[in-house]
Every structure is written in structure tokens, then in C-alpha cells.
mmCIF file of C-alpha atoms and ligand atoms in Angstrom:
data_model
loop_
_atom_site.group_PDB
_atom_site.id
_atom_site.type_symbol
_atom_site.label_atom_id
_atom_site.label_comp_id
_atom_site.label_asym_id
_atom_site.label_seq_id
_atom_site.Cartn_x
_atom_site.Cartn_y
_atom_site.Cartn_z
ATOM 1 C CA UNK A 1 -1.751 15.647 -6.637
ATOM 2 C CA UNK A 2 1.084 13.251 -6.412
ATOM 3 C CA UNK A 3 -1.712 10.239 -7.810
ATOM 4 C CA UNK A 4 -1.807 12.665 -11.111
ATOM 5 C CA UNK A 5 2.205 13.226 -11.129
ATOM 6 C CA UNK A 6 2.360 9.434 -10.982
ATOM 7 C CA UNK A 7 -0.156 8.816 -13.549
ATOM 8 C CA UNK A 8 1.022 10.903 -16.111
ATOM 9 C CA UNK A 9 4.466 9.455 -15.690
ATOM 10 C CA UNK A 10 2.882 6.270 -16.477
ATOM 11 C CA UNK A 11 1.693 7.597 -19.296
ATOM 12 C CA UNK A 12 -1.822 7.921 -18.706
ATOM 13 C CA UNK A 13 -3.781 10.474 -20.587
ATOM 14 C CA UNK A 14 -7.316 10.465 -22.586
ATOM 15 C CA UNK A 15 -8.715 7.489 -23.675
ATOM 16 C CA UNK A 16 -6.991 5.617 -20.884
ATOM 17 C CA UNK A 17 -8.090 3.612 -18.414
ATOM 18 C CA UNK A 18 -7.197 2.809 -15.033
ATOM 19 C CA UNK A 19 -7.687 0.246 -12.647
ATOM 20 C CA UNK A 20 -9.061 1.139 -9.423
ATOM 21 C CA UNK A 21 -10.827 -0.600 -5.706
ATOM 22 C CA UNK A 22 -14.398 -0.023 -6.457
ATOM 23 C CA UNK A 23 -13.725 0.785 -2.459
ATOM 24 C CA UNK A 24 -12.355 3.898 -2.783
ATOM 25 C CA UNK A 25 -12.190 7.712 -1.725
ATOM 26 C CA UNK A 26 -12.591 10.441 -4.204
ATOM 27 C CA UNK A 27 -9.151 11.719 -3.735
ATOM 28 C CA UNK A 28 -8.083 8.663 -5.769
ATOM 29 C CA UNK A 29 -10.610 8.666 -8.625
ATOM 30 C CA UNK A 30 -10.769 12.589 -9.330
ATOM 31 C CA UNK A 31 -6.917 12.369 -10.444
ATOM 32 C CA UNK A 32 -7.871 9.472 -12.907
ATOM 33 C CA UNK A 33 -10.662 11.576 -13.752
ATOM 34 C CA UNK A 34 -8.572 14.887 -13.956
ATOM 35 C CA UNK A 35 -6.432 13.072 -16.471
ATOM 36 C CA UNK A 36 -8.851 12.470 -19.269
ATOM 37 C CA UNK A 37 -8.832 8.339 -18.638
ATOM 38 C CA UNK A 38 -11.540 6.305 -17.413
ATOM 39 C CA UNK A 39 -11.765 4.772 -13.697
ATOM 40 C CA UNK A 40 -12.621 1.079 -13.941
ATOM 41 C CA UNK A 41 -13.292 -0.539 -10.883
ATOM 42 C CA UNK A 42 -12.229 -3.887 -9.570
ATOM 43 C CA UNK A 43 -13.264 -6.161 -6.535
ATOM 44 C CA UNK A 44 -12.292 -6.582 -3.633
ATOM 45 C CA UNK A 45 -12.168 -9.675 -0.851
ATOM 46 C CA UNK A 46 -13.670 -9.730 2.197
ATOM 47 C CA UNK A 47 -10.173 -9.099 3.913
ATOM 48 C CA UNK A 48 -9.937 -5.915 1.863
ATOM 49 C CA UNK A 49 -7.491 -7.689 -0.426
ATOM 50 C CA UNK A 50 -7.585 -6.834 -4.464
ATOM 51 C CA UNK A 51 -9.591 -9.839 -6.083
ATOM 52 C CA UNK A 52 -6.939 -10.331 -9.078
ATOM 53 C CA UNK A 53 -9.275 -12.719 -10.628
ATOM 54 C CA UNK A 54 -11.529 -9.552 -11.020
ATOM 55 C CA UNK A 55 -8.872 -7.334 -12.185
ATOM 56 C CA UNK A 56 -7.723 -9.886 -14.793
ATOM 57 C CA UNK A 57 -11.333 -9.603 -16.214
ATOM 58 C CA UNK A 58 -11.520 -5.881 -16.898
ATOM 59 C CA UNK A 59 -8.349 -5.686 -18.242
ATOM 60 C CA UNK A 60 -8.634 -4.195 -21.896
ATOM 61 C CA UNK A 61 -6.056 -2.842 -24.455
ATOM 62 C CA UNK A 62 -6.390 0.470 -22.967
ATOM 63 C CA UNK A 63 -5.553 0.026 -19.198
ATOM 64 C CA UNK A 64 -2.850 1.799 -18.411
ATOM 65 C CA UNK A 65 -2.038 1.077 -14.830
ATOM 66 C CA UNK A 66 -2.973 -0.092 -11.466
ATOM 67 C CA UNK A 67 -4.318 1.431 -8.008
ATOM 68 C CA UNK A 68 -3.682 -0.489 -4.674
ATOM 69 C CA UNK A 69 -4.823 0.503 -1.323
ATOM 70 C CA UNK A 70 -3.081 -0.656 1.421
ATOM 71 C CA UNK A 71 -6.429 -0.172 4.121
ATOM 72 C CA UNK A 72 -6.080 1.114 7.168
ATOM 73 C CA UNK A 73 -2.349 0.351 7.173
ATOM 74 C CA UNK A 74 -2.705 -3.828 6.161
ATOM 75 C CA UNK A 75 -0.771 -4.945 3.281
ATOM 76 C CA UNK A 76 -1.776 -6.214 0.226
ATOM 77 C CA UNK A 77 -0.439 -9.449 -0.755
ATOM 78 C CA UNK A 78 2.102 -6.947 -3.120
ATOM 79 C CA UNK A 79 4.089 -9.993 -4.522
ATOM 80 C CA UNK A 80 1.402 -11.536 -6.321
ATOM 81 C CA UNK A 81 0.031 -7.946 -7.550
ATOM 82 C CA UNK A 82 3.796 -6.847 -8.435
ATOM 83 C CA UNK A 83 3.916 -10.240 -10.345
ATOM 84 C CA UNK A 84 0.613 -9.456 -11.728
ATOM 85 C CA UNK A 85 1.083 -5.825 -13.265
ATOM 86 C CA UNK A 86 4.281 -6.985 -14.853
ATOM 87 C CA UNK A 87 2.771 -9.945 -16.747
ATOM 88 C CA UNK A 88 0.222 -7.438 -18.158
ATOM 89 C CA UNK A 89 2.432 -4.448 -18.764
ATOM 90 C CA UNK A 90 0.131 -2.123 -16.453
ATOM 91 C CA UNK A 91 1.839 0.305 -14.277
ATOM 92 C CA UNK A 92 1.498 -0.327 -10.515
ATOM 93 C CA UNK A 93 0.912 2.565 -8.537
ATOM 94 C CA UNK A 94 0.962 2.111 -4.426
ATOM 95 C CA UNK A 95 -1.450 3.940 -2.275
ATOM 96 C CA UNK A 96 -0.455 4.063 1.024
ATOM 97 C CA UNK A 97 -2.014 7.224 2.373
ATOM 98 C CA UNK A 98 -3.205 4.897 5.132
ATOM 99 C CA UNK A 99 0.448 3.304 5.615
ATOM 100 C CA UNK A 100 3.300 5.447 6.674
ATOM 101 C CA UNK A 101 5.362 2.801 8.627
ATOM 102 C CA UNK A 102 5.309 -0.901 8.599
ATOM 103 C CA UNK A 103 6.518 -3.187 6.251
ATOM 104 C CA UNK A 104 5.171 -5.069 3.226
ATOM 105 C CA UNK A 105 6.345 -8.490 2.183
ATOM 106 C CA UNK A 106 9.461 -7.496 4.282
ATOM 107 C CA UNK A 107 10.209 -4.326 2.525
ATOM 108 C CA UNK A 108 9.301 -0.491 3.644
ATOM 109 C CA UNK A 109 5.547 0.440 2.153
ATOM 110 C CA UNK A 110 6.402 1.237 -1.446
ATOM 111 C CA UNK A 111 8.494 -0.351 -3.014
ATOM 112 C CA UNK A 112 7.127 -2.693 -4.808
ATOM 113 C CA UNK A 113 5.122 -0.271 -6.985
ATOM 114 C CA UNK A 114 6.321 1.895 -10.057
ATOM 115 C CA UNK A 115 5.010 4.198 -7.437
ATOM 116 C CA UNK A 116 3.933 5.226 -4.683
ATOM 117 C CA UNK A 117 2.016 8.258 -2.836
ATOM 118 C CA UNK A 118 1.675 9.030 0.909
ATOM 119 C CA UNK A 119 -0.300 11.122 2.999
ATOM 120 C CA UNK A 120 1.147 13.162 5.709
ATOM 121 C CA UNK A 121 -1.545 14.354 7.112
ATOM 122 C CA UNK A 122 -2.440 11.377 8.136
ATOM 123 C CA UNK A 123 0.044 10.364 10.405
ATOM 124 C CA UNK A 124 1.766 13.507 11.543
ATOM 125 C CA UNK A 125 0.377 16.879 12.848
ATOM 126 C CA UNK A 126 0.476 19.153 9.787
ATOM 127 C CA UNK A 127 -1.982 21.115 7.832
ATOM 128 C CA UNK A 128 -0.737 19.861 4.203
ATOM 129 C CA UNK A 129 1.550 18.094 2.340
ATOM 130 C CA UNK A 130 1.672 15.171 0.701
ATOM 131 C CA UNK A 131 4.565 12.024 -0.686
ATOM 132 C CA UNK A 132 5.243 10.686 -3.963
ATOM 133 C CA UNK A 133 8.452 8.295 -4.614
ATOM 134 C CA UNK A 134 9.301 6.003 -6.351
ATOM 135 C CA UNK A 135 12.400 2.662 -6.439
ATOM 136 C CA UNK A 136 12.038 2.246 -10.273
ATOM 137 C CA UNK A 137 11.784 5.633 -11.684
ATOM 138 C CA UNK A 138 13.249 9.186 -11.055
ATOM 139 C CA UNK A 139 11.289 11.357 -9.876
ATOM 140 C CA UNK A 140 13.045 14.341 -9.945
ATOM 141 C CA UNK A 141 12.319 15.845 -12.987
ATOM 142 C CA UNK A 142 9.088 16.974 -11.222
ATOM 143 C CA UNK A 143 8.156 20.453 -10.965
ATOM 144 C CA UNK A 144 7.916 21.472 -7.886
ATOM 145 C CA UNK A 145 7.641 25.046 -6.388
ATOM 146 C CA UNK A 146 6.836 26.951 -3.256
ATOM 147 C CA UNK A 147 3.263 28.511 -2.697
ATOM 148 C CA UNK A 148 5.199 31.297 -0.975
ATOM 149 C CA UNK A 149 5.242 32.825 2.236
ATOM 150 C CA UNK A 150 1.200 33.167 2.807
ATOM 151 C CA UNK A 151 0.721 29.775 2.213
ATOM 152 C CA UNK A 152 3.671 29.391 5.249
ATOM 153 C CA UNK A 153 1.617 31.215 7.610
ATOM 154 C CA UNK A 154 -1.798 29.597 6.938
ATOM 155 C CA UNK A 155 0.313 26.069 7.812
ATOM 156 C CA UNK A 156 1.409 27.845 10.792
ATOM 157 C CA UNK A 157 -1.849 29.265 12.076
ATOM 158 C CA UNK A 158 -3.671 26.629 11.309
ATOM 159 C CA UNK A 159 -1.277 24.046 12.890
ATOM 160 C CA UNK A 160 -1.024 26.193 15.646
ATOM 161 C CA UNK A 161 -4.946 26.465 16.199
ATOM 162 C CA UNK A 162 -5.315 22.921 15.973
ATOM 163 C CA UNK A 163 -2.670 22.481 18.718
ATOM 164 C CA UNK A 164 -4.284 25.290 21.193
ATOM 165 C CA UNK A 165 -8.078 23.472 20.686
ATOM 166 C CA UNK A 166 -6.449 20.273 21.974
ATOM 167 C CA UNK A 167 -4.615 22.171 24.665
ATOM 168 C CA UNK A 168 -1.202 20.958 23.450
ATOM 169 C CA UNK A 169 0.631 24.286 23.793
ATOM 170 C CA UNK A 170 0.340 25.001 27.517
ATOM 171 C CA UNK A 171 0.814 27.632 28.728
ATOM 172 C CA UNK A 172 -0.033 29.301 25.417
ATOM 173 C CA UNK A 173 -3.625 27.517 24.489
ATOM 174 C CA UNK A 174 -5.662 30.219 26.293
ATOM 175 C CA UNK A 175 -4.145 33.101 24.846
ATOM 176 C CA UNK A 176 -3.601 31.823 21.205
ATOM 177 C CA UNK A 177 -7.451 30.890 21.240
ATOM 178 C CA UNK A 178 -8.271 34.408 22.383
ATOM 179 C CA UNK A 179 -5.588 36.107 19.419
ATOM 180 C CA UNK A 180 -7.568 33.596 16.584
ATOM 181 C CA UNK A 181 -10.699 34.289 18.053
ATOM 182 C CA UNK A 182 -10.001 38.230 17.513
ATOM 183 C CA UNK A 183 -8.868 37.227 13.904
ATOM 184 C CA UNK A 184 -12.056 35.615 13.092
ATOM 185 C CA UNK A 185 -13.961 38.725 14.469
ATOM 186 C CA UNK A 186 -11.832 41.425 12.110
ATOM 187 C CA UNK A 187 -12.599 38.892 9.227
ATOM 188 C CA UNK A 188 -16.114 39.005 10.355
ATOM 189 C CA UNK A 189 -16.264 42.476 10.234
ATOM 190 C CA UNK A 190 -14.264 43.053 7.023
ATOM 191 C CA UNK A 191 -16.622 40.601 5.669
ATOM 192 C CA UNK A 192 -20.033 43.204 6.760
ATOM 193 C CA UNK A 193 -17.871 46.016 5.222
ATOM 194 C CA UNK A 194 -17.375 44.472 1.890
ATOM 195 C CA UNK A 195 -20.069 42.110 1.419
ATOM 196 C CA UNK A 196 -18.868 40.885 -2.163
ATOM 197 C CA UNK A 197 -15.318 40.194 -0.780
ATOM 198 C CA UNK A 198 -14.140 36.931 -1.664
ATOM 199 C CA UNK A 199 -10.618 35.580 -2.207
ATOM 200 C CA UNK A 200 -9.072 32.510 -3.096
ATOM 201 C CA UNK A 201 -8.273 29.808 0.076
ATOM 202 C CA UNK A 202 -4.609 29.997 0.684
ATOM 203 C CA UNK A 203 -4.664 26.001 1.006
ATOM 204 C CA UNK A 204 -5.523 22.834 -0.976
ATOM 205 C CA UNK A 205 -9.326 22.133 -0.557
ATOM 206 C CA UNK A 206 -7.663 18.552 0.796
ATOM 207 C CA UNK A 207 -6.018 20.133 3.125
ATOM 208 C CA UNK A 208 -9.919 21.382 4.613
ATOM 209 C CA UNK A 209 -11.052 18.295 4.819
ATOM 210 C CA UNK A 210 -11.657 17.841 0.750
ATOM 211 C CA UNK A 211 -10.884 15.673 -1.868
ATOM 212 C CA UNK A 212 -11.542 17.604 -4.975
ATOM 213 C CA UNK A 213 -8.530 17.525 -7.626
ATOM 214 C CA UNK A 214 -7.345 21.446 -8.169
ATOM 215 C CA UNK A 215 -4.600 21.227 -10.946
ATOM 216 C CA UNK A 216 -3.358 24.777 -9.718
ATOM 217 C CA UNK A 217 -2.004 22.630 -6.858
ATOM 218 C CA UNK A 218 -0.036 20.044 -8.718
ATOM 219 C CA UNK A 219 3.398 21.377 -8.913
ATOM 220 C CA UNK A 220 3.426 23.294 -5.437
ATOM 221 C CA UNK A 221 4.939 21.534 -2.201
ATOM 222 C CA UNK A 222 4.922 20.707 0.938
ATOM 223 C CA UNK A 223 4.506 23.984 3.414
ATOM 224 C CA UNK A 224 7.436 25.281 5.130
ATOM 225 C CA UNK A 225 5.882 25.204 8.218
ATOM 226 C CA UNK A 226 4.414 21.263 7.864
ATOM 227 C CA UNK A 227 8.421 20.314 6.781
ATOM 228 C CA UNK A 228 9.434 22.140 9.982
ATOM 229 C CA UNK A 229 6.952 20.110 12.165
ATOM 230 C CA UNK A 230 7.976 16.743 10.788
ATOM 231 C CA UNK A 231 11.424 17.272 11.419
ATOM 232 C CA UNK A 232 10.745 16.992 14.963
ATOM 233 C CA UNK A 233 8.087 14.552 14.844
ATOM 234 C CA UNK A 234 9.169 11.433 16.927
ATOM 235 C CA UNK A 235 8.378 8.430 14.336
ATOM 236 C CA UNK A 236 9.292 5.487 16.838
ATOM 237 C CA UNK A 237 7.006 6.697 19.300
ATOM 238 C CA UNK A 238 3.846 7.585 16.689
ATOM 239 C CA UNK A 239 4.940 3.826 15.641
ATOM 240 C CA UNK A 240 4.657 2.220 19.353
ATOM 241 C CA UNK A 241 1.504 4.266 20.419
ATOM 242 C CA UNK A 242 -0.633 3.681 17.131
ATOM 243 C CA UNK A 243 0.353 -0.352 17.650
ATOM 244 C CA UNK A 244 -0.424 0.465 21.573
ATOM 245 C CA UNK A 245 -3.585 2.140 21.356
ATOM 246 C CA UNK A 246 -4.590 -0.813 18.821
ATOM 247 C CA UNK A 247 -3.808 -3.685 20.966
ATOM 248 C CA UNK A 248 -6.448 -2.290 24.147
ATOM 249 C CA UNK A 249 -8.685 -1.333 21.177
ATOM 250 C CA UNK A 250 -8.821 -4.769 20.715
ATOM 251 C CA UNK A 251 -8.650 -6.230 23.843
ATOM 252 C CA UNK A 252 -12.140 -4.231 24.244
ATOM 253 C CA UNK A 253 -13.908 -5.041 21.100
ATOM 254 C CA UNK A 254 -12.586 -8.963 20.448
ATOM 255 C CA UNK A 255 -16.367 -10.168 21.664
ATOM 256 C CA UNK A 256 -19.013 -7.535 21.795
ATOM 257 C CA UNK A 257 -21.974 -7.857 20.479
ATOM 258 C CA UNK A 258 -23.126 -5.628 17.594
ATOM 259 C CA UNK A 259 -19.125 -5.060 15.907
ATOM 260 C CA UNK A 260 -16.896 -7.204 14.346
ATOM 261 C CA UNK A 261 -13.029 -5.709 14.288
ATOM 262 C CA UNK A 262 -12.235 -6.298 10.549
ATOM 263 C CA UNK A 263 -8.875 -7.905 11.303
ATOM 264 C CA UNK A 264 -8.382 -9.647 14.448
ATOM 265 C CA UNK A 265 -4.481 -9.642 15.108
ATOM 266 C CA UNK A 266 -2.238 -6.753 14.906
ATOM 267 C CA UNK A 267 0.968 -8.270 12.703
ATOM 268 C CA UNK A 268 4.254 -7.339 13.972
ATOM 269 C CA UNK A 269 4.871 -5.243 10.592
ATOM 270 C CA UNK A 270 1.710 -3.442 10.331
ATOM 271 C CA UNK A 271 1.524 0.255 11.937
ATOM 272 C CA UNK A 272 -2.132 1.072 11.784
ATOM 273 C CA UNK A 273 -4.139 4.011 10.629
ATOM 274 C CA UNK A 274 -7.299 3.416 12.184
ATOM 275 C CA UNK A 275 -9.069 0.493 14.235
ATOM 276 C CA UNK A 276 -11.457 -0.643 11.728
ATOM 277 C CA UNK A 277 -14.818 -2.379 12.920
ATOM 278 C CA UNK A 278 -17.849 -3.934 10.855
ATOM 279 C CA UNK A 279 -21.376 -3.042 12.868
ATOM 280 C CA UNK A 280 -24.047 -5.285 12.470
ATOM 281 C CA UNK A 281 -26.967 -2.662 12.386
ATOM 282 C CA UNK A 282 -25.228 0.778 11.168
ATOM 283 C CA UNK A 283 -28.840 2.389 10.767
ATOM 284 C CA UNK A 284 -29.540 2.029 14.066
ATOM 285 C CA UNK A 285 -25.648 2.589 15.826
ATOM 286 C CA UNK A 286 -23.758 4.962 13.517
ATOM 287 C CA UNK A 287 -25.892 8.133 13.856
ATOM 288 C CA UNK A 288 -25.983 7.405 18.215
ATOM 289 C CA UNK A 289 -22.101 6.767 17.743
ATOM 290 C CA UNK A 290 -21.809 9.862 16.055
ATOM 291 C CA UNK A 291 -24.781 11.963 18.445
ATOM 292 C CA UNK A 292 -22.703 10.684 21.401
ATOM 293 C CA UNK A 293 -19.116 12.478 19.775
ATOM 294 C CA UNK A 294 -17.467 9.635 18.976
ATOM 295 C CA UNK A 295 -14.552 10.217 16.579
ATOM 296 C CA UNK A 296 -14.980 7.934 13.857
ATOM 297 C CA UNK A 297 -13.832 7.996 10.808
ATOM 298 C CA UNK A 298 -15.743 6.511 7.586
ATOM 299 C CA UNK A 299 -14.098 5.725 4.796
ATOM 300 C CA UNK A 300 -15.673 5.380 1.589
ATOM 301 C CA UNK A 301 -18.932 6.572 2.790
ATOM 302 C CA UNK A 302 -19.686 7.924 -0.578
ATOM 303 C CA UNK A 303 -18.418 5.757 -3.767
ATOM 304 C CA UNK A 304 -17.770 7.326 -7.234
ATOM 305 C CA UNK A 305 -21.734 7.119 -9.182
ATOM 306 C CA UNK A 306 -22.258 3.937 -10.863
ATOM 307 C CA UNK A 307 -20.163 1.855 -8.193
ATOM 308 C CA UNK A 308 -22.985 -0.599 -7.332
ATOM 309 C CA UNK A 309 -23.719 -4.398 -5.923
ATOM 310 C CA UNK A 310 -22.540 -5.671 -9.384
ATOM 311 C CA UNK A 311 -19.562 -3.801 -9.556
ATOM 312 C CA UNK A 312 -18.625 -5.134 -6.308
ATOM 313 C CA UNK A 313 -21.333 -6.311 -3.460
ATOM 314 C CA UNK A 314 -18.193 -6.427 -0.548
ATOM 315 C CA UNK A 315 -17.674 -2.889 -1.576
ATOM 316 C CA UNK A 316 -21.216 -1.610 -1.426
ATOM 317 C CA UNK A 317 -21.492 -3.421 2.080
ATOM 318 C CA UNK A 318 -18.399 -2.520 3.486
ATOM 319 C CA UNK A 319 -19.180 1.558 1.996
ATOM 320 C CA UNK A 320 -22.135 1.205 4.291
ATOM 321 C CA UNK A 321 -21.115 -0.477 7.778
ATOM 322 C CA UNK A 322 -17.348 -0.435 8.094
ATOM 323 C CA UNK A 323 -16.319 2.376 10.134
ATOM 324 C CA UNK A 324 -13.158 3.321 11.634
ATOM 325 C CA UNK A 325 -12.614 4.222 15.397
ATOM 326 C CA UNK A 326 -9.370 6.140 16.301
ATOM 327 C CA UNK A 327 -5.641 5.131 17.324
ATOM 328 C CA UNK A 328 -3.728 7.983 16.562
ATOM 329 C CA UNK A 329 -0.783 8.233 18.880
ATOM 330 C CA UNK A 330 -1.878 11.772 20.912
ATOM 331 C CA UNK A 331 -4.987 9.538 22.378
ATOM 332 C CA UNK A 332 -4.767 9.362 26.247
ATOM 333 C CA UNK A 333 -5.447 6.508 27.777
ATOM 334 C CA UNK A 334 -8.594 8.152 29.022
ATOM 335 C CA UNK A 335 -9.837 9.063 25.645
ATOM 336 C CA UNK A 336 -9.575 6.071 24.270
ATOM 337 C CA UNK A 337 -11.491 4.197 27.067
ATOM 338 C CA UNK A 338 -14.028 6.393 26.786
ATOM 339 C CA UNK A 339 -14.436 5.652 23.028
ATOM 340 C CA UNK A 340 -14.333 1.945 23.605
ATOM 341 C CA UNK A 341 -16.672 1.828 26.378
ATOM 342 C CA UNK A 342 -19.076 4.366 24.568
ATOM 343 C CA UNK A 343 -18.838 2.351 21.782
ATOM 344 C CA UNK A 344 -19.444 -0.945 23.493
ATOM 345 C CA UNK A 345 -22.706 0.410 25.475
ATOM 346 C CA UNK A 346 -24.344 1.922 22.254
ATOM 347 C CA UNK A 347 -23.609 -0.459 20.027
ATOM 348 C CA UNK A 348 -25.141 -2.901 22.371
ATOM 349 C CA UNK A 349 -28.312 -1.334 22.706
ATOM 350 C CA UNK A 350 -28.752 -1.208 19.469
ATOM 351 C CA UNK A 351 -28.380 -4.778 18.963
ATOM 352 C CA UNK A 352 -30.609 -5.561 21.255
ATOM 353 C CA UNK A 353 -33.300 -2.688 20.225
ATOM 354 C CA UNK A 354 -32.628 -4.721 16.650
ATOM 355 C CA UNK A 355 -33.024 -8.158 17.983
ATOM 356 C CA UNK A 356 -36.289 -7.202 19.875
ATOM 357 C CA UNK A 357 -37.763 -6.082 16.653
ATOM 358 C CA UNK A 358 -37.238 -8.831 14.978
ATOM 359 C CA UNK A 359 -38.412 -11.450 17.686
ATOM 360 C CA UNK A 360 -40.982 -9.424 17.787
ATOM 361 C CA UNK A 361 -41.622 -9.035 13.972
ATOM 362 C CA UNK A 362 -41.435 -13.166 14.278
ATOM 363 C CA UNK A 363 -43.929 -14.094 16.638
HETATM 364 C C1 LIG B 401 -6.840 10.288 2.275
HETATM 365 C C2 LIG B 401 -6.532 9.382 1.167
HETATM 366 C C3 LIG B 401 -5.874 9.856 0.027
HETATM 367 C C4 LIG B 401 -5.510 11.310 -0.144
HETATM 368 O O1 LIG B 401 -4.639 11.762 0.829
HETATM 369 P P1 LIG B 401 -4.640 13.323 1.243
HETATM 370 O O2 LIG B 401 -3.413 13.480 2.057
HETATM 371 O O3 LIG B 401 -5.903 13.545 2.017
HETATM 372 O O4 LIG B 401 -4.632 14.095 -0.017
HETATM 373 C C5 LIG B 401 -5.575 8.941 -0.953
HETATM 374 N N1 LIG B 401 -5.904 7.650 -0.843
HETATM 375 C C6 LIG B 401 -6.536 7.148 0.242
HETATM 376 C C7 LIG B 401 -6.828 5.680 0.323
HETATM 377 C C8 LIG B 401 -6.895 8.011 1.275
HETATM 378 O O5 LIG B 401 -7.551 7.540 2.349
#
């Protein structure tokens, strides 16, 4: 939503086009798509860095603006990019759904753009909600009204649920679970009565796990409930345990065979999303990674139709065997050990099970 607010403050509208990472999620091309204007996608390097030499290329009279991603919480080089848009009179608008914190070329995540948007679900524990802002532009001539007081409670008993599975609200887990447990039975049993029922969600499909752009969503905010929870969230300690939980992450997965980390260090301004690793033979490990319940994430699993080798062969590689293992700060130590010895072990076997074959396919 706050992508399409930003976009059609830069103007963009049919016959438009915009410049986008052919690595991508949907939730950044459907607003481009929602709009009327054309997504045109650009390269990017090996360090997940835009490939300006690229960009400069598909440049035409009728881009409109920019899209940067700042990946897994690593800046861009947003200097040269800033310097970049402005030459070429292209808006610049900053995604940093993977960067709350941090800083970028010594500034907070940002500023440099015309815009920028921000994910809170990402970082902090609510059901919806989600950033737009700006340095160089108002932005408070945007509408923006409440979804009301259902909307309220679905934040709330879905935050809540979330919290009792993870056995956060002690000593309340047991009998919250049993209280939504009798919910989904009356629904289940209102459903037998009335067959045909069906009603609108009371939430953003992207708030479900989706990505799909639903313009009845752009002008609502932020739930009650979700501006309640981040008023208590503790930012200095999500910051510390996220850099934390990174730091063993790699201290586990600097040599192993099978995985490559996709950035080695941890800078002192970057506050990551995810741990981000490249594995060598994801037919083989990513469906036992998954099998065994490890939590991974996989960004741009599924690129927008017609993003292929030509458009961008780092994209099409990276779409199929960079995945993303978990820091988030509520990890215990535990956890996380488990997930980086898990990974380790079955990783390993199948680089071996892979190397056999092919020694074998050789002699
Ligand atoms: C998740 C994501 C978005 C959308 O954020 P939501 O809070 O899920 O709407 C946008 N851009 C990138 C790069 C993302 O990973």
C-alpha cells in the first residue's frame, strides 16, 4: 500500500514505467502493476547491489522512478544511486521492508530516497501495519482512516494467538489456546449450518502471509492494537539480539561445506533481517531443510513471469538457492543452535550424496 501512495506521489500512472530489482517479491511489483505503469527490471551484483550500469540502459522517456531494496537489512551504496536518480530526473523510492534499524551512508534507513516504505511486521510482533515517510516531501496530505473496531480485535486475537502458540503469555498460553480453539469450533459449526456463508477477511491478504495489492486497503492504517504493541516494543534490545543471534550464526556457518553466508561480516551499522546463505545443491538440501522444520525463509522464490537468465542470470540463481535462516530477536539460544547444527548436518550430507554422484558419474 504505502509503495502505491509513494508512486502516485511521484507521479506515476498509465503508460509509466518503473524501475525495479529483477530480484524481487510480488508485494513490490503488484503496486507498479496496480498503477497502470510497466515494471522494468534491472540487474543486480553478486553482493545484491543495484548494477547502475544496467539501470542506465533501460532507462527510457517514460521511467518514472526508481525501486531499491536494501536485502536482508545491507545497504545499498545510496550515494551513488541518490546521485544517480537525480541526474536522470527519476524518483527514488527506498524499500526497506527488510531494514528497520541501522544506518545507511551514516544516515537512518531512508533518507536518501524521495521515499521510503517499511514493514512492521517484519521486525516487531504485530499482525499488520505498514511505514511510508518521506525527508523531501510531505506526506501528510495522505488519506488515512481507521478500519474500525473489528479490524482492532482481529489484530488483537491474532497477536494474541500467535503469542500463546509460542508460549509467550504464561500463565495464560494454555487457556487462551483452549478459548481460540472453541472459536474455531463455533466457526466450524456455523460454517455446516450455512454452507454458502462467506464474508470478507477482516485483514489485508499481506497481513496472512500474502502479497496481493487490494486497493480497498490503501487509505486504511495501522491497527490499534499493532500501534499499542509497538509502543512497548524494546527497539535497543530487538537491535542487540538480531546483531547477536547473527554473529553465532556466523561463527557456525563461516566454513561448512555445502553453504556459503552471502555476506561474511556483520558491519557495525547494519541490523539484520535474516541470515542469508547461498547452498550449493538446493535440489537436494532445501526440501530436507524444510522436511526437518527448519524455519527458513525464501525470498524471491517466485519472480514476476518473464524475469529470466537474460533479464538478470544473478537474479535467476540467487531466486533459486539463496535462502534465509532466522535471527529474529525472540530466538533462544537453544533454537538457534538447533537450526545451525540441523542445518550444518543436512546440508552436509547432501554435499556429499552430490559429490558421490558425480565421482561416480566420472569414473
Ligand atoms: C515483505 C516485503 C515487502 C512488503 O512488506 P509487507 O509488510 O509484507 O507488506 C516489500 N518489499 C520487500 C523487499 C519485502 O520483503
Amino acid at each position: 500500500m504505502a509503495i502505491a501512495v509513494a508512486l502516485r506521489k511521484l507521479g506515476v500512472g498509465a503508460g509509466h514505467e518503473v524501475l525495479l530489482p529483477a530480484y524481487h517479491c510480488g508485494a513490490m511489483v503488484e503496486p507498479v502493476v496496480a498503477l497502470g505503469a510497466a515494471p522494468i527490471f534491472y540487474r543486480i551484483k553478486q553482493t545484491t547491489e543495484v548494477d547502475l550500469v544496467d539501470v542506465a540502459a533501460r532507462l527510457s522517456p517514460s521511467t518514472k522512478a526508481m525501486i531499491v531494496t536494501h536485502y536482508f537489512g545491507f545497504p545499498q551504496p545510496i550515494s551513488l544511486i541518490r546521485s544517480f536518480s537525480s541526474a536522470n530526473n527519476i524518483g527514488l523510492l527506498e524499500d526497506c521492508a527488510h531494514m528497520f534499524f541501522g544506518r545507511v551512508a551514516g544516515h537512518p534507513p531512508g533518507t536518501h530516497g524521495d521515499f521510503a516504505i517499511a514493514s512492521a511486521m517484519k521486525f516487531f510482533p504485530v499482525y499488520d501495519g505498514g511505514y511510508l515517510l518521506s525527508t523531501k516531501h510531505s506526506v501528510r496530505d495522505v488519506p488515512i482512516r481507521s478500519a474500525g473496531v473489528l479490524f482492532d480485535f482481529k489484530a488483537l486475537t491474532s497477536s494474541l494467538e500467535h503469542a500463546a502458540r509460542h508460549r509467550r503469555l504464561w500463565p495464560l498460553n494454555y487457556p487462551l489456546l483452549l478459548a481460540l480453539k472453541a472459536k474455531d469450533w463455533l466457526w466450524a459449526l456455523s460454517k455446516q449450518a450455512r454452507p454458502s456463508i462467506t464474508i470478507r477477511p477482516l485483514g489485508p491478504s499481506s497481513s496472512d502471509g500474502g502479497y496481493s495489492f487490494d486497493s480497498r486497503w490503501i487509505d486504511v492504517g495501522m491497527s490499534r492494537t499493532s500501534r499499542g504493541i509497538l509502543r512497548f516494543a524494546d527497539s535497543a534490545r530487538i537491535v542487540r539480539k538480531r546483531r547477536e543471534n547473527y554473529e553465532l550464526a556466523l561463527q557456525y556457518l563461516r566454513d561448512v561445506p555445502g553453504l556459503t553466508p552471502l555476506f561474511s561480516t556483520l558491519p557495525a551499522d547494519v541490523v539484520p533481517h535474516v541470515f542469508p546463505i547461498l547452498l550449493d545443491t538446493p535440489n537436494e538440501s532445501l526440501p530436507a531443510l524444510k522436511s526437518a522444520g527448519i524455519p527458513l525463509l525464501h525470498f524471491a522464490e517466485y519472480l514476476w513471469p518473464g524475469v529470466d537468465e537474460r533479464a538478470c542470470p544473478i537474479s535467476i540463481d540467487y531466486s533459486r538457492r539463496l535462502v534465509q535462516l532466522p535471527c529474529h530477536q525472540d530466538l533462544s539460544r537453544k533454537d538457534l543452535e538447533w537450526i545451525l547444527t540441523t542445518t550444518i548436518e543436512i546440508v552436509g550430507q547432501s554435499h556429499s550424496k552430490n559429490a558421490e554422484r558425480h565421482s561416480g558419474g566420472n569414473s
